Amino acid sequence: MNVAEHIVDRLRSWGVHRVYGYPGDGIGGVLVALDESDDIQFVQVRHEETAGFAATADVKYGGSELGCCVVTSGPGALHALNGVYDALLDHVPVVAVLGQTAITAMGGNYYQEVDLHSVYKDVGAAYIQTVVDPTQVEHMVDRACRTALAAKAPTVLIVPSDVQEKPAAPDLPDEHAVLHTSNVAAGPPAAAAQADVARAAELLNAGERVAMLVGAGALGHSELVEQVADRLGAGAAKALLAKTVLDDRLEWVTGAIGLLGTTASWELMRNCDTLLIVGSTMPYSEYYPAPGQARAVQIDIDGARCGLRYPTEVNLTGDAGATLAALLPLLRPHEGGEWRERVAGWKKRWDAYSAKRATAKAHPVNPEAVVRGISARLGDDAVVAVDCGTATSWYARDLEMRPSQLGSLSGLLLSMGGGMPYAIAAKTAHPDRPVLAMIGDGAMQMNGVNELITVRKYWQQWTDPRFVVLVLNNQDLSFVSWETRGNLGAVPDPNSSGLPDVPYAEWAKLLGLDGRRLDKPKHLDDVLDRAFAARTPFVIDAVVDPAIPLVPPHLTADQLMKTAKAEFRGDPAFFDIVEEGARETVGAVLRRHNPFGRGDTEA
């Protein structure tokens, strides 16, 4: 073996069975070793950023316990940085293997020489090292993998090109300054301390109006979450990364929370007297109960994240599943269903309001009608990947999901360009399940059109060829435009936020895939039926209305006034917004804030 082969062999021993990357001479030795490996799949993407995103998504979708991307030196490593940051912010174990200029040339302003330790020092803070000697391979790979799994964070190994070709040192001598390490991961995380669990149970049992905020830490524990909620008679809101933890169709599940959430979730939080946070650090503080309103318990595997967003009384540091299992027997069944009836009322009104929004007149097609139509066609085994922008909003509000399905996105980084890499990773991890990618035209132009080539490269290897790409084509960076109106009170500049109209479906056909343009509401059902029945990857080029308003569930008077100010300043979308959206914006405020201050107003 040489060093590159030793690295690959050691990664394999940690369970790495899939690597996303792109070739280059700075990492050529490792790529050759991967090519010669029979049990590690190398997935060639079109751009190194995709490699980082896909390695992260592979773990999120359950394809791997440990994600891995391999990219070359200099520009390749710089390209991958954004995707690796996605792993850092969403707490996903990923090992990034980066090429580097040969040691003999380092410090000489050589081609593609970049100080990768400085570039990656934040994203790789859990562990970042450069392999400069063959004897380091074993302990550095071991520590990178062990740390990534234990810390749920990305780690970084930098391998100079000339070191990759050196003879390996798999049999280390028993002598001073030589490290002998283990390639065995630590055991599963445990439940929180029993005394803390007992205190949490006492607090929760005293509550009369219990709300739950469910986050990504609860993924894989749907049954326990539901049992605890039933025992407490609680209503539950979900962070975006936890959308599949609970069935959106349950009457006590209020759906998404936060800026893109539902008014039902807003009412739930603003009217509860007790809050149980399970594996979430949803960052929008204004969508929690008001300070002092509710007594709170938080469960998180990382104690440093407990009490980070809301003043909790009991913090339970431990695995969400194990801790919920310890908590459940200590909870007394809550008598009476008045609280859940109120929650169900908010949910029912929100559902009716959402259905009405989807039927609102649009020019040419209402995006919410498209997404709700897709929701009705998703099977129990569907896997969904979502990009950043208005696609995220419609995913949060209009796509009903359930625990048998999988859905994810770039959660805290909220990076544009994550949707297609996520979809590719989802399909690579689950080639026998149908995949839906929800992508705005901005993200599609950013990298989606290129990564369709990756789809073209691999799709015939999939057991189930169903791969639907929904492009929400409104020729505008519409989320940015609404932020400009609502937060700045300014008119969006079409020079900066406007986008060219691209024939996405025709591009798919040019690649040998399939697709249709959807630009008339009367064709909606036909196009969706064709897409989900297709035996070839299918692109829906949905020409949707950018003037459909993104109404926050907690719309402030300041946001309302700034939006109105922008519209009266000569916004070219003014008349469309007035016709289709202003009534929704103002109406939402009036419906939510009645003069009596009660918490059971309509959505």
XYZ file of C-alpha atoms in Angstrom:
603
model
C 0.000 0.000 0.000
C 0.872 3.627 -0.396
C -0.432 6.384 1.878
C -3.472 7.113 -0.315
C -4.508 3.455 -0.277
C -3.965 3.324 3.477
C -6.247 6.339 3.969
C -8.981 4.740 1.879
C -8.585 1.418 3.674
C -8.825 3.089 7.077
C -11.896 5.113 6.053
C -13.486 1.863 4.945
C -12.853 0.356 8.369
C -14.918 3.204 9.856
C -17.874 2.356 7.660
C -17.314 4.896 4.902
C -18.860 3.226 1.854
C -19.644 6.245 -0.314
C -17.542 9.262 -1.277
C -18.644 12.342 -3.213
C -16.002 14.304 -5.068
C -14.333 15.634 -8.167
C -10.874 14.739 -9.515
C -7.737 16.879 -9.555
C -4.018 16.233 -9.427
C -3.798 17.477 -5.829
C -5.893 14.507 -4.693
C -5.075 12.138 -7.543
C -3.513 9.427 -5.398
C -6.609 9.107 -3.221
C -8.861 9.035 -6.305
C -6.796 6.182 -7.787
C -7.125 4.291 -4.500
C -10.888 4.842 -4.546
C -11.095 3.628 -8.142
C -9.377 0.396 -7.094
C -11.698 -0.119 -4.118
C -14.554 -2.577 -4.572
C -16.577 -1.523 -1.544
C -16.431 2.280 -1.555
C -18.606 3.973 -4.161
C -17.203 7.153 -5.688
C -19.892 9.553 -6.930
C -18.558 12.122 -9.368
C -20.487 15.385 -9.148
C -20.087 18.477 -11.332
C -18.701 20.818 -8.680
C -16.836 20.412 -5.402
C -19.478 22.401 -3.510
C -21.956 19.685 -4.441
C -19.572 17.102 -2.977
C -19.726 18.814 0.419
C -23.511 19.211 0.334
C -24.061 15.642 -0.849
C -21.785 14.153 1.820
C -23.824 16.027 4.425
C -27.156 15.028 2.903
C -26.098 11.383 2.630
C -26.035 11.244 6.435
C -29.244 13.233 6.836
C -31.131 10.813 4.599
C -29.759 7.784 6.445
C -27.534 6.585 3.627
C -24.405 6.671 5.797
C -23.506 7.200 9.419
C -20.403 9.116 8.358
C -20.355 11.312 5.266
C -17.222 11.816 3.176
C -16.157 14.149 0.397
C -12.819 14.094 -1.446
C -11.675 17.139 -3.411
C -8.470 18.505 -4.802
C -6.182 21.258 -3.564
C -6.560 25.021 -3.932
C -9.728 25.888 -5.839
C -11.283 22.468 -5.279
C -10.989 22.795 -1.519
C -12.275 26.367 -1.657
C -15.296 25.254 -3.689
C -16.156 22.534 -1.167
C -16.102 24.870 1.825
C -19.754 25.946 1.582
C -21.031 22.371 1.503
C -18.877 21.417 4.493
C -20.231 24.410 6.420
C -23.678 22.892 5.924
C -22.480 19.899 7.958
C -21.100 22.170 10.681
C -24.247 24.216 11.168
C -26.620 21.223 11.046
C -24.398 19.022 13.261
C -23.680 16.277 10.743
C -20.599 13.971 10.901
C -18.563 14.396 7.708
C -14.886 13.807 6.925
C -13.532 16.136 4.242
C -10.355 14.848 2.588
C -8.561 17.689 0.824
C -5.614 17.573 -1.531
C -2.705 19.956 -1.095
C 0.373 21.142 -2.933
C 3.376 18.836 -2.565
C 5.339 19.367 0.655
C 8.462 20.058 -1.372
C 6.800 23.102 -2.955
C 4.881 24.464 0.030
C 5.860 27.938 1.106
C 7.011 28.776 -2.400
C 3.887 30.450 -3.822
C 3.348 27.331 -5.915
C 0.402 26.600 -8.164
C -2.855 26.107 -6.203
C -1.083 26.572 -2.881
C -3.685 27.737 -0.372
C -3.376 27.873 3.410
C -6.109 25.313 3.974
C -5.593 25.238 7.739
C -6.566 28.904 7.886
C -9.420 28.522 5.403
C -10.915 25.514 7.210
C -10.014 26.396 10.816
C -13.621 27.310 11.686
C -15.528 24.617 9.817
C -12.947 22.012 10.865
C -12.564 23.221 14.432
C -13.454 19.792 15.818
C -10.379 18.296 14.115
C -8.157 19.461 11.263
C -4.722 18.051 10.465
C -2.285 17.650 7.581
C -0.783 14.217 6.939
C 2.958 14.741 6.406
C 4.292 11.287 7.312
C 2.979 7.761 6.573
C 3.041 6.854 10.261
C 0.335 9.478 10.929
C -2.323 7.976 8.681
C -3.798 5.516 11.132
C -4.202 7.820 14.103
C -5.275 10.847 12.035
C -7.956 9.004 10.085
C -9.132 7.327 13.283
C -9.363 10.595 15.152
C -11.050 12.402 12.270
C -13.740 9.718 12.029
C -14.163 9.255 15.776
C -14.436 12.998 16.361
C -16.890 13.560 13.533
C -19.188 10.852 14.888
C -18.893 11.901 18.525
C -19.112 15.653 17.980
C -21.595 15.423 15.090
C -19.411 17.841 13.181
C -17.178 17.908 10.104
C -13.493 17.094 10.416
C -10.755 17.766 7.874
C -7.750 15.797 6.642
C -5.319 17.584 4.318
C -3.065 15.318 2.278
C -0.201 16.810 0.196
C 0.063 15.221 -3.237
C 3.570 13.800 -2.766
C 2.690 12.256 0.614
C -0.124 10.285 -1.050
C 2.454 8.334 -3.080
C 4.753 7.404 -0.205
C 4.825 3.795 1.044
C 2.282 3.216 3.775
C 3.190 2.323 7.341
C 0.363 0.023 8.438
C 2.480 -1.863 10.998
C 3.732 0.715 13.446
C 6.675 0.019 15.760
C 6.254 -0.057 19.527
C 8.328 2.967 20.369
C 8.233 6.514 21.709
C 6.070 9.095 19.877
C 4.311 6.503 17.725
C 0.543 6.442 18.283
C -1.544 3.264 18.198
C -5.265 4.003 17.954
C -8.626 2.295 17.607
C -10.975 2.319 14.641
C -13.977 1.471 16.832
C -16.604 4.162 17.402
C -17.979 4.966 20.840
C -21.266 3.423 21.945
C -24.647 5.074 21.442
C -25.407 8.177 23.521
C -27.275 7.643 26.749
C -30.329 9.184 28.332
C -30.135 12.231 30.558
C -29.478 11.740 34.270
C -32.420 10.109 36.042
C -32.679 12.835 38.685
C -32.996 15.474 35.972
C -35.596 13.365 34.146
C -37.646 13.157 37.361
C -37.527 16.960 37.780
C -38.582 17.409 34.165
C -41.517 15.044 34.637
C -42.671 16.961 37.699
C -42.619 20.238 35.762
C -44.405 18.785 32.723
C -47.046 17.062 34.859
C -47.915 20.430 36.409
C -48.643 22.005 33.034
C -52.189 22.481 31.739
C -51.439 23.764 28.249
C -48.349 21.930 27.058
C -46.620 22.717 23.765
C -43.806 20.759 22.174
C -41.174 22.088 19.798
C -39.717 19.145 17.900
C -36.377 19.412 16.114
C -33.941 17.322 14.117
C -32.695 15.619 17.286
C -36.016 13.764 17.378
C -35.597 12.179 13.941
C -35.917 8.424 14.214
C -37.975 8.676 17.405
C -41.412 9.492 15.982
C -43.287 6.890 18.027
C -41.828 8.078 21.329
C -42.491 11.733 20.503
C -46.106 10.924 19.704
C -46.518 8.877 22.903
C -45.145 11.700 25.044
C -47.363 14.245 23.295
C -50.436 12.069 23.836
C -49.577 11.540 27.497
C -49.242 15.300 28.011
C -52.196 16.220 25.817
C -49.771 18.501 24.013
C -49.806 20.289 20.724
C -46.604 20.089 18.683
C -44.823 22.401 16.260
C -41.906 21.246 14.123
C -38.642 22.845 13.073
C -37.981 22.495 9.342
C -35.374 19.748 9.693
C -37.889 17.754 11.748
C -40.755 17.913 9.272
C -41.028 14.118 9.006
C -40.924 13.400 12.758
C -44.698 13.802 13.137
C -47.492 13.340 10.607
C -48.673 16.742 9.365
C -52.187 15.325 9.128
C -52.556 14.879 12.907
C -54.923 17.517 14.284
C -52.619 18.422 17.193
C -49.560 18.882 14.964
C -49.490 22.550 13.995
C -46.755 22.222 11.364
C -43.763 24.449 10.797
C -42.657 27.162 13.184
C -40.789 30.403 12.691
C -40.740 32.903 9.860
C -42.030 30.288 7.409
C -44.295 28.612 9.914
C -48.039 28.493 10.425
C -50.267 30.747 12.473
C -51.365 27.591 14.299
C -47.798 27.135 15.565
C -47.682 30.801 16.536
C -50.909 30.468 18.549
C -49.663 27.245 20.136
C -46.523 28.909 21.436
C -48.158 32.162 22.498
C -50.908 30.423 24.501
C -49.113 27.523 26.209
C -48.064 27.498 29.849
C -45.484 24.707 29.494
C -42.947 23.988 26.755
C -41.001 20.816 25.994
C -38.212 21.332 23.432
C -36.936 18.097 21.895
C -33.720 18.293 19.890
C -34.241 21.793 18.522
C -32.519 25.170 18.679
C -34.882 26.943 16.277
C -33.311 30.414 16.173
C -36.279 32.810 15.879
C -36.802 33.832 19.503
C -40.011 35.761 18.759
C -41.746 32.501 17.837
C -41.224 30.924 21.254
C -43.544 31.722 24.173
C -43.022 35.188 25.568
C -40.307 35.230 28.281
C -41.852 34.243 31.599
C -45.011 32.905 29.974
C -44.145 29.222 30.070
C -42.103 26.849 32.180
C -39.758 24.938 29.915
C -37.804 21.683 29.622
C -35.250 21.063 26.909
C -33.734 17.792 25.667
C -30.537 17.990 23.629
C -27.558 15.749 23.099
C -25.305 18.797 23.534
C -25.696 20.502 26.893
C -24.245 23.714 25.484
C -27.363 24.125 23.347
C -29.784 23.795 26.259
C -31.319 27.103 27.306
C -29.846 28.748 24.230
C -33.140 30.109 22.849
C -35.545 30.126 25.798
C -35.104 30.356 29.608
C -35.554 26.687 30.503
C -35.912 25.376 34.064
C -34.758 21.794 33.446
C -32.151 20.814 30.851
C -31.831 17.158 29.903
C -28.495 16.408 28.257
C -28.736 13.131 26.393
C -30.040 11.309 23.346
C -33.608 12.361 22.554
C -34.914 8.816 22.101
C -33.348 7.411 25.244
C -34.392 10.446 27.281
C -37.995 10.392 26.052
C -38.147 6.671 26.858
C -36.980 7.421 30.420
C -39.399 10.332 30.740
C -42.555 8.639 29.446
C -43.282 6.338 32.443
C -43.042 9.333 34.778
C -45.653 11.394 32.953
C -49.247 11.375 34.210
C -51.995 11.254 31.565
C -53.516 14.710 31.216
C -57.279 14.662 31.694
C -59.621 16.652 29.486
C -59.111 17.627 25.901
C -59.898 21.352 25.993
C -56.331 22.375 25.171
C -56.052 19.961 22.288
C -59.431 21.113 20.999
C -58.090 24.652 20.847
C -54.978 23.447 19.079
C -57.097 21.505 16.598
C -59.155 24.648 15.983
C -56.072 26.687 15.104
C -54.874 23.879 12.878
C -58.239 23.597 11.112
C -58.395 27.323 10.434
C -54.841 27.346 9.131
C -55.598 24.432 6.802
C -58.676 26.211 5.459
C -56.709 29.411 4.961
C -53.905 27.542 3.158
C -56.376 25.816 0.853
C -57.938 29.182 0.032
C -54.523 30.708 -0.725
C -53.786 27.876 -3.146
C -56.921 28.727 -5.140
C -56.156 32.452 -5.328
C -55.834 33.947 -8.796
C -52.247 34.030 -10.049
C -50.307 35.026 -13.139
C -49.823 32.485 -14.580
C -49.693 29.654 -11.985
C -50.076 29.735 -8.197
C -46.975 28.094 -6.627
C -48.939 26.906 -3.609
C -51.392 25.108 -5.887
C -48.454 23.313 -7.529
C -46.950 22.212 -4.214
C -50.291 21.132 -2.767
C -50.903 19.111 -5.922
C -47.543 17.417 -5.447
C -48.323 16.781 -1.779
C -51.373 14.768 -2.761
C -49.223 12.587 -5.034
C -46.355 11.776 -2.658
C -46.278 8.141 -1.620
C -45.336 6.848 1.808
C -41.786 6.128 0.623
C -41.136 9.531 -0.952
C -37.877 11.399 -0.308
C -37.856 15.195 -0.618
C -34.953 17.620 -1.074
C -35.559 21.364 -0.814
C -33.579 24.430 -1.771
C -33.431 27.825 -0.072
C -35.937 30.535 -1.023
C -39.662 30.517 -1.691
C -39.379 26.758 -2.258
C -38.583 26.485 1.465
C -41.701 28.440 2.372
C -44.033 26.312 0.270
C -42.333 23.144 1.557
C -42.867 24.279 5.142
C -46.503 25.223 4.686
C -48.014 23.285 1.804
C -46.279 19.908 1.619
C -47.795 17.421 4.067
C -45.244 14.855 5.222
C -45.186 11.868 7.549
C -42.644 9.679 9.374
C -42.378 7.065 6.620
C -41.039 9.746 4.284
C -37.704 11.562 4.297
C -37.205 15.277 3.801
C -34.328 17.644 4.354
C -32.575 20.833 3.323
C -29.676 23.080 4.273
C -31.144 23.967 7.649
C -29.170 26.685 9.414
C -26.833 27.632 6.578
C -29.876 27.987 4.310
C -27.627 28.014 1.295
C -28.970 28.369 -2.200
C -27.733 25.555 -4.370
C -28.247 22.811 -1.784
C -31.419 21.303 -3.234
C -30.035 19.409 -6.211
C -26.998 18.018 -4.326
C -29.381 16.871 -1.593
C -31.625 15.183 -4.165
C -28.667 13.401 -5.746
C -27.482 12.206 -2.334
C -31.014 11.085 -1.439
C -31.329 9.059 -4.625
C -27.835 7.610 -4.273
C -28.627 6.538 -0.717
C -32.098 5.226 -1.652
C -32.085 4.220 -5.325
C -35.299 2.249 -4.801
C -37.361 5.232 -3.572
C -38.909 8.140 -5.526
C -37.210 11.501 -5.001
C -38.615 15.011 -5.331
C -36.393 18.091 -5.553
C -38.079 21.462 -4.893
C -35.888 24.206 -6.329
C -36.321 27.876 -7.182
C -35.116 29.162 -10.515
C -32.278 31.052 -8.816
C -30.834 27.883 -7.319
C -31.521 25.951 -10.507
C -29.439 28.450 -12.441
C -26.774 28.483 -9.739
C -25.924 24.776 -9.945
C -29.057 22.752 -10.678
C -28.735 22.830 -14.450
C -25.197 21.472 -14.138
C -26.040 18.792 -11.613
C -28.745 17.496 -13.940
C -25.740 16.160 -15.837
C -24.897 14.124 -12.723
C -28.453 12.797 -12.770
C -27.962 11.915 -16.440
C -24.737 10.080 -15.555
C -26.208 7.841 -12.874
C -29.964 7.525 -13.289
C -29.931 4.252 -15.203
C -28.233 2.625 -12.200
C -31.220 3.387 -9.965
C -33.698 0.643 -9.107
C -36.552 3.146 -9.238
C -35.964 5.840 -11.866
C -38.525 8.300 -10.459
C -36.693 11.580 -9.850
C -38.879 14.683 -10.121
C -37.347 18.162 -10.157
C -39.829 20.973 -9.527
C -38.399 24.302 -10.696
C -40.427 27.233 -9.340
C -39.740 29.534 -12.250
C -40.816 33.128 -11.548
C -37.864 34.932 -13.159
C -37.114 36.557 -9.825
C -35.177 35.953 -6.627
C -38.574 36.341 -5.042
C -37.652 35.580 -1.440
C -35.041 38.336 -1.629
C -37.609 40.631 -3.242
C -40.086 40.059 -0.408
C -37.343 40.631 2.165
C -36.487 43.886 0.391
C -40.108 45.008 0.570
C -40.871 43.804 4.094
C -37.587 44.472 5.886
C -36.201 47.473 4.037
C -39.301 49.165 2.682
C -37.574 49.383 -0.682
C -38.512 48.459 -4.222
C -36.675 45.329 -5.455
C -34.167 46.116 -8.181
C -34.880 43.928 -11.228
C -31.252 44.318 -12.268
C -30.123 42.459 -9.160
C -33.104 40.242 -8.337
C -34.541 39.562 -11.780
C -33.616 36.310 -13.523
C -33.700 35.193 -17.155
C -36.374 32.735 -18.196
C -34.635 29.434 -18.939
C -36.329 26.438 -20.629
C -35.489 23.970 -17.869
C -37.660 21.140 -19.204
C -36.102 21.463 -22.652
C -32.630 21.314 -21.105
C -33.646 18.076 -19.384
C -34.819 16.662 -22.713
C -31.551 17.686 -24.356
C -29.780 15.552 -21.745
C -31.962 12.562 -22.567
C -34.244 13.086 -19.568
C -37.857 14.281 -19.647
C -39.838 17.334 -18.613
C -42.755 19.655 -19.279
C -43.381 23.372 -18.944
C -46.339 24.223 -16.716
C -47.593 27.723 -17.533
C -51.379 27.281 -17.429
C -53.379 26.251 -14.324
C -55.587 23.959 -16.410
C -52.552 21.794 -17.195
C -51.516 21.332 -13.558
C -52.946 17.852 -12.946
C -51.786 16.509 -16.292
C -48.195 17.676 -15.840
C -47.988 16.403 -12.263
C -49.439 13.038 -13.232
C -46.912 12.726 -16.073
C -44.031 13.669 -13.782
C -44.811 11.150 -11.058
C -45.525 8.363 -13.531
C -42.383 8.962 -15.589
C -39.789 6.216 -15.795
C -37.108 8.786 -16.557
C -36.004 11.730 -14.373
C -38.504 14.523 -15.033
C -38.210 18.324 -14.742
C -41.364 20.388 -14.100
C -40.716 23.929 -15.321
C -43.506 25.607 -13.344
C -43.944 29.237 -14.365
C -45.277 30.651 -11.111
C -46.370 34.049 -9.899
C -43.712 36.016 -7.945
C -46.398 38.274 -6.455
C -47.922 35.567 -4.236
C -47.052 37.023 -0.824
C -44.906 35.310 1.774
C -46.930 36.172 4.852
C -45.104 35.581 8.145
C -47.357 34.084 10.831
C -46.252 36.943 13.102
C -46.417 39.942 10.778
C -45.406 43.104 12.611
C -46.854 46.513 11.919
C -43.369 47.612 10.865
C -43.153 44.859 8.236
C -46.626 45.718 6.974
C -45.826 49.423 6.683
C -42.511 48.809 4.954
C -44.161 46.502 2.439
C -46.837 49.105 1.736
C -44.164 51.805 1.491
C -42.262 49.754 -1.085
C -45.397 49.097 -3.100
C -46.383 52.770 -3.261
C -42.847 53.722 -4.284
C -43.432 52.383 -7.748
C -42.869 48.677 -7.332
C -43.577 47.228 -10.790
C -45.384 44.356 -9.075
C -47.677 46.785 -7.229
C -50.948 46.029 -9.020
C -50.389 42.271 -8.919
C -49.614 42.449 -5.214
C -52.721 44.508 -4.546
C -54.904 42.157 -6.567
C -53.495 38.858 -5.333
C -51.564 39.509 -2.190
C -52.229 42.640 -0.177
C -55.625 41.373 0.894
C -53.866 38.230 2.158
C -51.198 40.254 3.946
C -53.577 42.670 5.629
C -56.258 40.037 6.081
C -53.828 37.738 7.852
C -53.074 40.461 10.377
C -56.729 41.267 10.963
C -57.699 37.625 11.294
C -54.950 36.972 13.791
C -55.329 40.038 16.016
C -58.883 40.508 17.187
C -59.768 43.345 19.586
C -60.313 40.988 22.524
C -56.747 39.627 22.524
C -57.899 36.025 22.642
C -55.574 33.317 21.360
C -58.166 31.468 19.323
C -58.391 33.835 16.356
C -58.452 32.558 12.822
C -55.271 31.891 10.916
